[in-house]
XYZ file of C-alpha atoms in Angstrom:
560
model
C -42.167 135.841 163.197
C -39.985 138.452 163.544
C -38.003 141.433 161.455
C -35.437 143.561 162.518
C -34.759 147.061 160.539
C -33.380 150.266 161.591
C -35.432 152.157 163.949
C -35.723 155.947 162.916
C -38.746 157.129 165.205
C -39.483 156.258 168.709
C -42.209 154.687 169.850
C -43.929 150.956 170.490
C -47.254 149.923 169.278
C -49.392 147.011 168.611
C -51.725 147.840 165.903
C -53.008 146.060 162.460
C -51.331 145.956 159.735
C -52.306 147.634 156.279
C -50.383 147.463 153.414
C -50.093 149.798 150.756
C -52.794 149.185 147.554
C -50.657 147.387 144.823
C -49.200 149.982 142.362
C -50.763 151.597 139.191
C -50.597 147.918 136.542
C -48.035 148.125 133.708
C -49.494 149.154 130.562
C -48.823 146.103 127.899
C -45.948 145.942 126.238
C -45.880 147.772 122.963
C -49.457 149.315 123.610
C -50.358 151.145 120.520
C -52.698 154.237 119.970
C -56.219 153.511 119.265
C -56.828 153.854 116.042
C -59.395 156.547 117.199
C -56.720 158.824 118.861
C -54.284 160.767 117.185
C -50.421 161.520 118.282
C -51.585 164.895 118.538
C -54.409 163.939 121.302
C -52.284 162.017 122.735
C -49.847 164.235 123.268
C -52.381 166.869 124.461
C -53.840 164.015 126.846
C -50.279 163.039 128.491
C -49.763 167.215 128.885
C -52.864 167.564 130.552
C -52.237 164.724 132.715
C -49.229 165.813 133.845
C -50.094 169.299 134.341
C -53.009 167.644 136.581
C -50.661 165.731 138.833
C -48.000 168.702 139.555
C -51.080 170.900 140.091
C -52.128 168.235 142.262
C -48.941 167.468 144.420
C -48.556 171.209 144.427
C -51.687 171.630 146.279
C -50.611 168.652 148.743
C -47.165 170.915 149.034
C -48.940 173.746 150.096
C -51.338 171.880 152.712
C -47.954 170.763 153.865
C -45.254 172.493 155.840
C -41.563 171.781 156.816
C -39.983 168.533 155.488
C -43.045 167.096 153.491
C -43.650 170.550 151.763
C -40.178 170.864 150.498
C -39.896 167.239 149.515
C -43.661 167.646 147.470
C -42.774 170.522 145.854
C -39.212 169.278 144.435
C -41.712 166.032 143.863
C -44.788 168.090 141.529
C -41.741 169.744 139.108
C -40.956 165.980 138.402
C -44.332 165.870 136.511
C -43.694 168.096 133.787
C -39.790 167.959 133.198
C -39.303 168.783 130.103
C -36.655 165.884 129.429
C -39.353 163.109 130.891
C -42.286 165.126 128.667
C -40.288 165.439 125.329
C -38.677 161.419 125.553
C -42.505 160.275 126.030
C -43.781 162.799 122.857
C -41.179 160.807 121.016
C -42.473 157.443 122.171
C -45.883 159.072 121.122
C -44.959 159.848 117.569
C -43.573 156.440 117.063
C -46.764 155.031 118.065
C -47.151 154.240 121.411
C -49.984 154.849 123.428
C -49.677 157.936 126.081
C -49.752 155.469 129.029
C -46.858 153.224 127.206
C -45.104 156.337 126.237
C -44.650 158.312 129.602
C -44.074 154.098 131.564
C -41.212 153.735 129.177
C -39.864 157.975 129.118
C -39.849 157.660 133.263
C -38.070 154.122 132.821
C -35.462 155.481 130.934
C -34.930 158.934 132.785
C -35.067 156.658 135.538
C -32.182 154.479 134.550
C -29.915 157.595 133.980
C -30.723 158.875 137.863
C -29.601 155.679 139.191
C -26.352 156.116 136.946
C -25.843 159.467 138.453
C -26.066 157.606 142.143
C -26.247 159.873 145.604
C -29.357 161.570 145.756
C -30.003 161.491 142.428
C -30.634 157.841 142.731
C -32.682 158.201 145.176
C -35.196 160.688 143.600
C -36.196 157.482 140.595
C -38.586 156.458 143.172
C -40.156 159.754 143.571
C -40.274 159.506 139.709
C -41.656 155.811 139.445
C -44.843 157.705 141.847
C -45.121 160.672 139.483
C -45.386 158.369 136.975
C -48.339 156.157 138.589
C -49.900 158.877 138.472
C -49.879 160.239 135.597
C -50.772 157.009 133.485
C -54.001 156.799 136.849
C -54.772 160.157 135.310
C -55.019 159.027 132.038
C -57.113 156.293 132.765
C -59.327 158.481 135.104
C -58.797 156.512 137.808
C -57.923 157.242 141.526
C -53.963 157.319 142.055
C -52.273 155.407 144.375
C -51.694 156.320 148.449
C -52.753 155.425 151.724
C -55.334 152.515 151.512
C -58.391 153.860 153.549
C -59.553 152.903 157.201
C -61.880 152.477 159.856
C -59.718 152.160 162.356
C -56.104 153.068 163.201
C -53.491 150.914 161.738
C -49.743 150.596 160.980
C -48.947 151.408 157.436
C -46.732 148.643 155.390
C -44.801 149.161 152.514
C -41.716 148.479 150.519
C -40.871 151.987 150.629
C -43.314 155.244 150.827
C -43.637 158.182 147.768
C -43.355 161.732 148.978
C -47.137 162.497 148.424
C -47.658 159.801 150.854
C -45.513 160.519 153.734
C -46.292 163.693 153.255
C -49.776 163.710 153.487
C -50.156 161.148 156.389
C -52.368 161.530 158.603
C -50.837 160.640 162.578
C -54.684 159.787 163.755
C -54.904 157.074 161.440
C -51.625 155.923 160.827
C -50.021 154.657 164.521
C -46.454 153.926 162.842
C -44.052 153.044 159.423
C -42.521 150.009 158.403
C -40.913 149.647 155.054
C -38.634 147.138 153.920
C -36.526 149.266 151.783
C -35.539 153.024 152.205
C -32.581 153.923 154.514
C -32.242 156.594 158.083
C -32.429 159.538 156.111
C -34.983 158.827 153.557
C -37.916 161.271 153.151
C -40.016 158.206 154.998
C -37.195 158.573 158.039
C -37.868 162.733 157.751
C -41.364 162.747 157.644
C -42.173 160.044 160.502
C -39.882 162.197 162.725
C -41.838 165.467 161.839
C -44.943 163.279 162.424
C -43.875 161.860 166.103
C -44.800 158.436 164.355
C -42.930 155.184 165.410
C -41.213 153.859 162.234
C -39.068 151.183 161.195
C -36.992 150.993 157.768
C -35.074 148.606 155.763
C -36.966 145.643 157.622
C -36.598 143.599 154.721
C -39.073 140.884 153.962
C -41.538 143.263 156.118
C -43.969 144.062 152.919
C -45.231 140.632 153.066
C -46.308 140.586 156.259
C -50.332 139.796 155.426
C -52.894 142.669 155.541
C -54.664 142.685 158.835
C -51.970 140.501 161.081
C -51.131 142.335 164.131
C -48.104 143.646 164.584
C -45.491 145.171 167.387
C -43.692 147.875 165.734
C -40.748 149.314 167.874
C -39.280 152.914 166.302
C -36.209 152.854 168.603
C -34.527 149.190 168.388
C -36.069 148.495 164.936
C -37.410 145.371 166.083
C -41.069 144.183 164.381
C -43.088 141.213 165.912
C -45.763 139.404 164.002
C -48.573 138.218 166.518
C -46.938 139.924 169.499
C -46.859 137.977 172.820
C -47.958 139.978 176.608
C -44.060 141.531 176.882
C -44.423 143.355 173.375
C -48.162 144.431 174.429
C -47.168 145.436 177.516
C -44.031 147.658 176.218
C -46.936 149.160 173.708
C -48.998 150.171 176.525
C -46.094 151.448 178.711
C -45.143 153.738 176.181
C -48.297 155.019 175.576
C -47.946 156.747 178.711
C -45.130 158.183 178.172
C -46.191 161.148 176.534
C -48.412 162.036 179.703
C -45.058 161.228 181.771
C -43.245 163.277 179.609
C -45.204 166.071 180.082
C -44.836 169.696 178.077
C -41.138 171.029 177.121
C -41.008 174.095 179.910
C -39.050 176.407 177.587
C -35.427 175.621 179.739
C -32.916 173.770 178.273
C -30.484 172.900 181.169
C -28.915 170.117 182.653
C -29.232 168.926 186.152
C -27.291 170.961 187.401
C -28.112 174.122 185.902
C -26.086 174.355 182.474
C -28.398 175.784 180.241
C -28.765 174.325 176.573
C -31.273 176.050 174.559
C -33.279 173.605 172.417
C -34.526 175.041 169.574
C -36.501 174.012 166.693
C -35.880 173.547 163.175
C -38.977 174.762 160.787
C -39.278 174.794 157.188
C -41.847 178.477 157.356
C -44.294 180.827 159.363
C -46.534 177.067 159.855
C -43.620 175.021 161.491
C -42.741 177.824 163.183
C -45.945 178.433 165.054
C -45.851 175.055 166.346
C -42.467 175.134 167.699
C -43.272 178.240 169.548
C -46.315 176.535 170.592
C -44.379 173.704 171.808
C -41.894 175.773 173.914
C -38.840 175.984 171.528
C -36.638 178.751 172.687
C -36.104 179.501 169.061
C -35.437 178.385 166.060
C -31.844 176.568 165.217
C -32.430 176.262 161.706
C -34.932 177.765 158.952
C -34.893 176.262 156.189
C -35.542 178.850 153.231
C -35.863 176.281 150.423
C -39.430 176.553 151.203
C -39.562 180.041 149.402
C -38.079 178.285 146.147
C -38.737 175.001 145.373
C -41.558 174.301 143.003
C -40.577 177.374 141.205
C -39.763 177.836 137.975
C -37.969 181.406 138.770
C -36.595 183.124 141.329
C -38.596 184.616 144.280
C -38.781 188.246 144.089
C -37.137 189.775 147.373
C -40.713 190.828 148.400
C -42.151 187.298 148.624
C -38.920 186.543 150.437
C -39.129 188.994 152.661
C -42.802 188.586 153.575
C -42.045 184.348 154.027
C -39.247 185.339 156.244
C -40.999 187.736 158.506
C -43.729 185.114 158.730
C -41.097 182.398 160.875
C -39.608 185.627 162.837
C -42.723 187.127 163.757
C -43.157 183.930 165.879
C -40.327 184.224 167.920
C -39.703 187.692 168.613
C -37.118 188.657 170.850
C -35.419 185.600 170.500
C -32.782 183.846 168.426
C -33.722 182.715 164.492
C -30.564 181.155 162.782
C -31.563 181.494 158.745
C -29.890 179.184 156.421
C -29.769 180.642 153.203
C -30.252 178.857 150.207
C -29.609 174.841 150.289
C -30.371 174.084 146.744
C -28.544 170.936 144.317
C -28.647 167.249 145.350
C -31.683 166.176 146.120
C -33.296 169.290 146.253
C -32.783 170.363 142.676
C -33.712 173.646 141.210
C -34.312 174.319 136.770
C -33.051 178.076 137.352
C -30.133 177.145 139.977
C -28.604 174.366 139.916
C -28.037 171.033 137.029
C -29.372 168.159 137.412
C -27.000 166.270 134.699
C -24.183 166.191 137.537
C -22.401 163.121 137.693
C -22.493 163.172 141.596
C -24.870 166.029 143.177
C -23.934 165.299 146.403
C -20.163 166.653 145.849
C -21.239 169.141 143.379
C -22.608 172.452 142.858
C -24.758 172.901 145.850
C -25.755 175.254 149.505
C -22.656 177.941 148.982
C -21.250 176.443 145.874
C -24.351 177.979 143.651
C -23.383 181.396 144.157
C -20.341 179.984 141.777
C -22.112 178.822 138.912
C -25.330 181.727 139.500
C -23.862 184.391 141.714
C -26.283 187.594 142.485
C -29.021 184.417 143.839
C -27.233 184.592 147.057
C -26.697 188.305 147.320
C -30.527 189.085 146.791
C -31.351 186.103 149.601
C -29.430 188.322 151.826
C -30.727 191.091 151.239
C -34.389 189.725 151.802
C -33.305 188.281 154.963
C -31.691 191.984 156.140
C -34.859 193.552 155.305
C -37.041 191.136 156.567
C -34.539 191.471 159.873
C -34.852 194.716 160.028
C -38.602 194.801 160.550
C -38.941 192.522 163.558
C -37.421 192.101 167.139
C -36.086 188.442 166.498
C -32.494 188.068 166.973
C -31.552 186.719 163.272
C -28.452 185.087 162.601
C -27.486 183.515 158.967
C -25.759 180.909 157.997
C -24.825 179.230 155.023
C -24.390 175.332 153.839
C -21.452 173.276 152.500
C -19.206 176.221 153.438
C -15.716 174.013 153.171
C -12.742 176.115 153.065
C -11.381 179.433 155.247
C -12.232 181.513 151.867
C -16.000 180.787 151.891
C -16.498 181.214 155.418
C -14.079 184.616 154.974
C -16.374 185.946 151.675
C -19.980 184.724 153.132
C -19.105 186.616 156.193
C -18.085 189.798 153.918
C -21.484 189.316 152.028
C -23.282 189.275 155.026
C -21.404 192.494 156.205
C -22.855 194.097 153.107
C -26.206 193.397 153.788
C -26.353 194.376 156.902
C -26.302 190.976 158.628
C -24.030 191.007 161.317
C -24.047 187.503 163.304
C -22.988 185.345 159.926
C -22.143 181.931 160.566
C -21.136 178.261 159.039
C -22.902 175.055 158.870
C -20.271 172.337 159.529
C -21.486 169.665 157.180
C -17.980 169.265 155.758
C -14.796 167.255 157.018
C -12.412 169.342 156.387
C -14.581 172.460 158.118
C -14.360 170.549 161.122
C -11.138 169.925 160.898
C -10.094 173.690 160.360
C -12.648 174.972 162.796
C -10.225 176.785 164.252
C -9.036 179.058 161.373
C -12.850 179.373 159.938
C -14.555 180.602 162.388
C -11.967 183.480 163.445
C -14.405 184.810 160.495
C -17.146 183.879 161.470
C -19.205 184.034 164.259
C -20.711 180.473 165.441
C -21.178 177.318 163.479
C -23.989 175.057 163.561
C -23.271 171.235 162.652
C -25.428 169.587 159.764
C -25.067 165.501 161.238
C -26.835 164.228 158.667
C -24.323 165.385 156.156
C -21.448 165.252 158.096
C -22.204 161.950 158.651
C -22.737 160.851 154.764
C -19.666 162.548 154.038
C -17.295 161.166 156.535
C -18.590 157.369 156.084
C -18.546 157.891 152.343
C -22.158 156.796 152.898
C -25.261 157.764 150.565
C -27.713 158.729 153.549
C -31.115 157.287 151.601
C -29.134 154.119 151.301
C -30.846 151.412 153.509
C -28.119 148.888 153.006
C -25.596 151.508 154.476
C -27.360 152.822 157.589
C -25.201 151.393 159.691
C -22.347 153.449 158.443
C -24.950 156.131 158.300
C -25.674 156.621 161.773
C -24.245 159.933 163.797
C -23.077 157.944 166.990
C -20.113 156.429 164.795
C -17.320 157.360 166.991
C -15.337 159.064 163.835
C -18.184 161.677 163.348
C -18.201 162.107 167.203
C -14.294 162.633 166.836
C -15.023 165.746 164.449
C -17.844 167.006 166.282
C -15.875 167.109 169.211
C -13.277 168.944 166.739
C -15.114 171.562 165.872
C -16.163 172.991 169.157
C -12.516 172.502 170.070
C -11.532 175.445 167.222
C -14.556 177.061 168.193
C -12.769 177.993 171.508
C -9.195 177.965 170.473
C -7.115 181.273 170.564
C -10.229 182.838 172.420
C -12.684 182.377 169.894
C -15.484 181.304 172.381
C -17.453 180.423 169.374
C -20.760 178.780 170.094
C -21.066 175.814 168.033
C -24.538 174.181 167.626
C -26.223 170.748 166.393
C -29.124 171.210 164.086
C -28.936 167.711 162.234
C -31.547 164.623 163.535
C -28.892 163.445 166.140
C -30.257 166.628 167.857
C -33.152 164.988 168.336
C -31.900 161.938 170.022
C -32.260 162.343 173.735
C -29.175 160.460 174.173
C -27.359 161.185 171.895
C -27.896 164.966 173.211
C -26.405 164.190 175.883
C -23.414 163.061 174.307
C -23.364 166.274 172.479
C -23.727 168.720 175.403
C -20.502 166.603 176.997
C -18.748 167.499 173.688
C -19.268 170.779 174.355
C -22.226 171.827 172.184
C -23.931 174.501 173.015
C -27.593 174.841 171.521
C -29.778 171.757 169.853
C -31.988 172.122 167.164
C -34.468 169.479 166.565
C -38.050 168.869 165.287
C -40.778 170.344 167.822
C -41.577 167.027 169.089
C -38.499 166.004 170.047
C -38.140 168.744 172.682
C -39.994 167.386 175.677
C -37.835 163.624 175.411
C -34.428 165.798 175.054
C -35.371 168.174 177.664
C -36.297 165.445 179.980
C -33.116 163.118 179.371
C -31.347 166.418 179.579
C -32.111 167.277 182.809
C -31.452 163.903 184.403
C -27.268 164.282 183.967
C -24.905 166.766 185.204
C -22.826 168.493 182.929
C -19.887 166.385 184.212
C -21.937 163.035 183.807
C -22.369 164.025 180.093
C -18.843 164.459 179.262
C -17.983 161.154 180.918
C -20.705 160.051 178.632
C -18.996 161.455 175.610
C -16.099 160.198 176.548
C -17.440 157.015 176.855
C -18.950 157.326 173.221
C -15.899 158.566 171.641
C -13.607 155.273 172.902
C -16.305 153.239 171.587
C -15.240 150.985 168.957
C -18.264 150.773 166.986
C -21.391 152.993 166.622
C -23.472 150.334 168.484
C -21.105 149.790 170.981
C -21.314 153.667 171.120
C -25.070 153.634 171.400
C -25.357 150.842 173.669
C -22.458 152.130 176.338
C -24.220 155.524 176.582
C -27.557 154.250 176.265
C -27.282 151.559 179.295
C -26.228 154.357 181.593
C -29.362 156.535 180.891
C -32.181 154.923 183.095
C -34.204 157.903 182.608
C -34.035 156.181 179.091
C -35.941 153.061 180.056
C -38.525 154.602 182.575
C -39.832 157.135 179.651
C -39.682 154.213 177.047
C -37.039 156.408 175.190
C-alpha cells in the first residue's frame, strides 16, 4: 500500500508507525450542571482551567525557541480570549456544564475563523487543541500529545497541534506524516527546524494501523506500507548521509569560488547559538516576534534591547539582518493588531501596523539602535510587507532617525518585485520572503494542503519575480544585494537556482546549511544560471523541479 503527499523535510526512513491517541471525547450533547455545582463554580472552574492550559503552553513556549516558540505562544493567548471565555460563561448561565460550555464557545468562535479564511482559518485547529485541553483539565485528566514510546517511531496523524510539533522530541520521533495540513503549516515549519523527514497532505495516511512499518520519504512525499529491500535500502543509504555530508565549513561559495554566504534564520539568543554553532556566517533573518507574542502589552525597550543583544552577541563581527515587527495574520497580537479582519493575510500587518498603532515601530527601532550600539555585529533592519516606493522611502527615514543606517525591504510583495528598481534607490538591500511571495502571487493560502502545488516556490512565475527583483537591485547602479530568507533557501537545489538568478546571500534553518553548502559547491556559477534558466522556461513547477533536479547528481549521491 502506498500514499503519496507533499514532501516538506528530507529524509528516508523505515520505522513503526504510531498514531496519535484519539482526541479528548465530546462531552454529551446538552450536558447540564450537576445539580451540586453552581454557574458560579463553574465559571470559576472553566477560568481556572484555562488559566492552567495558557500557563501551561506558555511554559512549553519558553522551553521552545524559534518557530515552535512563536507558534506556542500565539497558541497559550488562545486559552483565555476573552471572546471564547465570555461566549462559554453565557453557555454556563444558561445551564450547560463547563465542559459543554467552552466545546460549544470554541465551536462557534471556530466557525467564524474559518469564515474569515487565510490564516485565520487555519488557526481553528490550534483552537480545537486549546480546547481539548481545557475540557482534559476539567476532568483532571492528562491532555492529549505524543503517545509515549519505547522505541523510536514515525508519528501519524491527521494533522499535528502546535504544542505537539513544538515539543517533539527528534530522538524519538524519526519523521511526520499527516494526512491533512499543507507546505507551510506549523507541522511543515517545525519538522524543518527539527531536521525530521515529513510528509503532509498524504491523505488516507491516518489510517495506516498502529505498529505497521512504514517507509516515509520527506523529499518525493512518497509513503510505503510494509516497505520492500529498495525502500530499506534508500533508508539506510540516507542514513549516511549526514556522516557524508559532513559539518557546514563556514564558506558559502560555489565551485568555482563565488562566495554565497549562508546564513541562518533564528527566532532569539537560543536559535542563534546553534546557528553559530553550526557554522552560519550570520544571521539572514531574526525574527523579533519572539519579544512579543504571548504578551498582553508592549515590551518595554529594555527587554527589547536585552533579547536583541542576546542573538548579536553570538555573531559578533558579522552580519545580523533584524526584521522588525511581523505581527497580524497568523501571528495575531490583542494590543497591535485585530483579529475581526475579514482577510488578515491582505490586511493590517509587518509595516502596515505602524498605520493603525504608529509609535510601536518607532520604539522597536530604537531598541534595535541601542541594542546595536552595544555590540560589534554588523546589524542591518528590515521591515515586512513593505509594498510601495513610499514605505520603503519612510522606513528608511525612520531608520535614519534611529540611528540605523543599513535599512532594508523584505520582498514578500508582487508589486515590490516588480518596482525593485525604484524601491530600493531608498533602500539599501532587500531580502525575499518565498513563502509569502509565493502565497501571494498564486493567490494561494500557504497552510492550505489542497493548494500546495500552487504553493510551492519553484513555480516558474515566482522564479520570474525573483529574478525581477535582483534585476532592479542592480539597475541604474544600484548594486543592491538582494537575499533569500524564505524555506526555498533551504532547498539545496533550489539554491542553486537562486544563486544563478543572481541572489546573493541564503538564509535558511541551521540544518539546512551543510546540504546547501555541499550542493553549492558542486556547480559553477555559470552552471547555476544555466540552471535557472532552465527553471524559469519550465512550464510547470514540477517540470521546474524535475529539469533542475535531474542535472544535480550530487543530489542523488547525498540522498538530497
Amino acid at each position: 500500500m502506498t500514499f503519496s503527499g507533499v514532501g516538506v523535510s528530507p529524509g528516508r526512513v523505515v520505522g513503526t508507525v504510531r498514531q496519535m491517541p484519539a482526541p479528548v471525547a465530546e462531552p454529551p450533547a446538552g450536558e447540564r450542571l450537576a445539580p451540586t455545582t453552581s454557574a458560579a463554580e463553574a465559571e470559576d472552574a472553566l477560568r481556572a482551567a484555562s488559566t492552567s492550559v495558557q500557563a501551561e503552553l506558555t511554559a512549553r513556549a519558553e522551553r521552545a525557541h524559534g518557530d515552535a516558540k512563536a507558534v506556542l505562544a500565539a497558541t497559550a493567548q488562545m486559552a483565555t480570549d476573552s471572546m471564547l471565555i465570555k461566549s462559554a460563561v453565557k453557555h454556563i448561565a444558561a445551564g450547560s456544564s463547563a465542559e459543554r460550555a467552552i466545546w460549544d464557545a470554541a465551536a462557534s468562535v471556530a466557525e467564524m475563523l474559518h469564515n474569515l479564511g487565510g490564516y485565520m482559518a487555519e488557526r481553528a485547529t490550534d483552537l480545537f487543541d486549546v480546547r481539548s485541553r481545557i475540557v482534559a483539565e476539567l476532568r483532571g485528566v492528562a491532555a492529549p500529545g505524543i503517545p509515549a514510546s519505547a522505541t523510536p517511531f514515525v508519528l501519524v496523524a491527521e494533522d499535528l497541534a502546535p504544542a505537539d510539533t513544538a515539543t517533539l522530541d527528534p530522538e524519538q520521533v524519526i519523521a511526520l506524516v499527516t494526512s491533512g495540513g499543507g507546505p507551510q503549516s506549523h507541522t511543515a515549519i517545525i519538522a524543518r527546524a527539527l531536521g525530521l523527514p515529513a510528509v503532509v497532505a498524504a491523505v488516507g495516511a491516518d489510517a495506516v494501523a498502529d505498529g505497521a512499518e512504514i517507509y516515509v520519504d520527506g523529499t518525493t512525499g512518497s509513503i510505503v506500507v510494509d516497505p520492500g529491500e529498495q525502500e530499506v535500502a534508500a533508508a539506510s543509504a540516507w542514513a549516511t548521509t549526514a556522516s557524508r555530508l559532513g559539518e557546514f565549513d563556514g564558506n558559502g561559495r560555489t565551485a568555482d569560488g563565488h562566495l554565497v554566504p549562508l546564513l541562518a534564520n533564528v527566532g532569539g539568543a537560543k536559535d542563534a547559538v546553534i546557528a553559530a554553532a553550526a557554522g552560519a556566517q550570520g544571521v539572514g533573518l531574526l525574527r523579533t516576534e519572539f519579544c512579543f507574542l504571548g504578551r498582553d502589552a508592549e515590551p518595554s525597550t529594555q527587554e527589547q534591547v536585552e533579547a536583541y543583544r542576546g542573538v548579536l552577541d553570538a555573531f559578533g563581527g558579522k552580519k545580523v539582518v533584524v526584521r522588525t515587527l511581523d505581527a497580524g495574520a497568523d501571528k495575531p497580537l490583542p494590543f497591535l493588531t485585530d483579529a475581526t479582519e475579514p482577510n488578515p493575510a491582505l490586511g493590517v500587518r509587518g509595516y502596515r501596523t505602524d498605520w493603525t498603532t504608529p509609535g510601536v515601530l518607532e520604539r522597536q527601532l530604537a531598541a534595535i539602535a541601542t541594542a546595536a550600539a552595544g555590540s560589534t555585529a554588523e546589524v542591518w533592519v528590515m521591515a515586512p510587507m513593505i509594498a510601495t516606493v513610499e514605505e520603503a522611502e519612510r522606513f528608511a527615514s525612520m531608520c535614519a532617525a534611529a540611528g540605523l543606517t543599513t535599512p532594508g525591504v523584505m520582498v514578500e510583495v508582487p508589486s515590490a518585485a516588480l518596482r525593485s528598481e525604484h524601491v530600493l534607490a531608498h533602500v539599501e538591500f532587500a531580502s525575499l520572503g518565498t513563502n509569502d511571495l509565493t502565497q501571494y502571487t498564486m493567490a494561494a493560502d500557504r497552510q492550505l494542503g489542497p493548494l500546495a502545488a500552487l504553493n510551492s516556490p519553484w513555480q516558474p512565475a515566482v522564479l520570474q519575480l525573483i529574478g525581477m527583483t535582483v534585476a532592479g537591485a542592480v539597475a541604474e547602479g544600484h548594486g543592491k544585494p538582494v537575499g533569500v530568507c524564505g524555506e526555498a533557501a533551504a532547498d539545496p537545489a533550489l539554491a542553486v537556482v537562486l544563486v544563478g538568478l543572481g541572489i546573493a546571500t541564503l538564509s535558511m534553518t541551521p540544518r539546512a546549511l551543510a546540504a546547501v553548502g555541499a550542493v553549492l559547491a558542486s556547480v559553477t556559477l555559470a552552471q547555476a544560471s544555466a540552471l535557472a534558466q532552465l527553471a524559469l522556461a519550465a512550464p510547470s513547477a514540477a517540470a521546474a523541479k524535475e529539469s533542475v533536479r535531474s542535472r544535480l547528481p550530487i543530489l542523488a549521491e547525498l540522498g538530497l
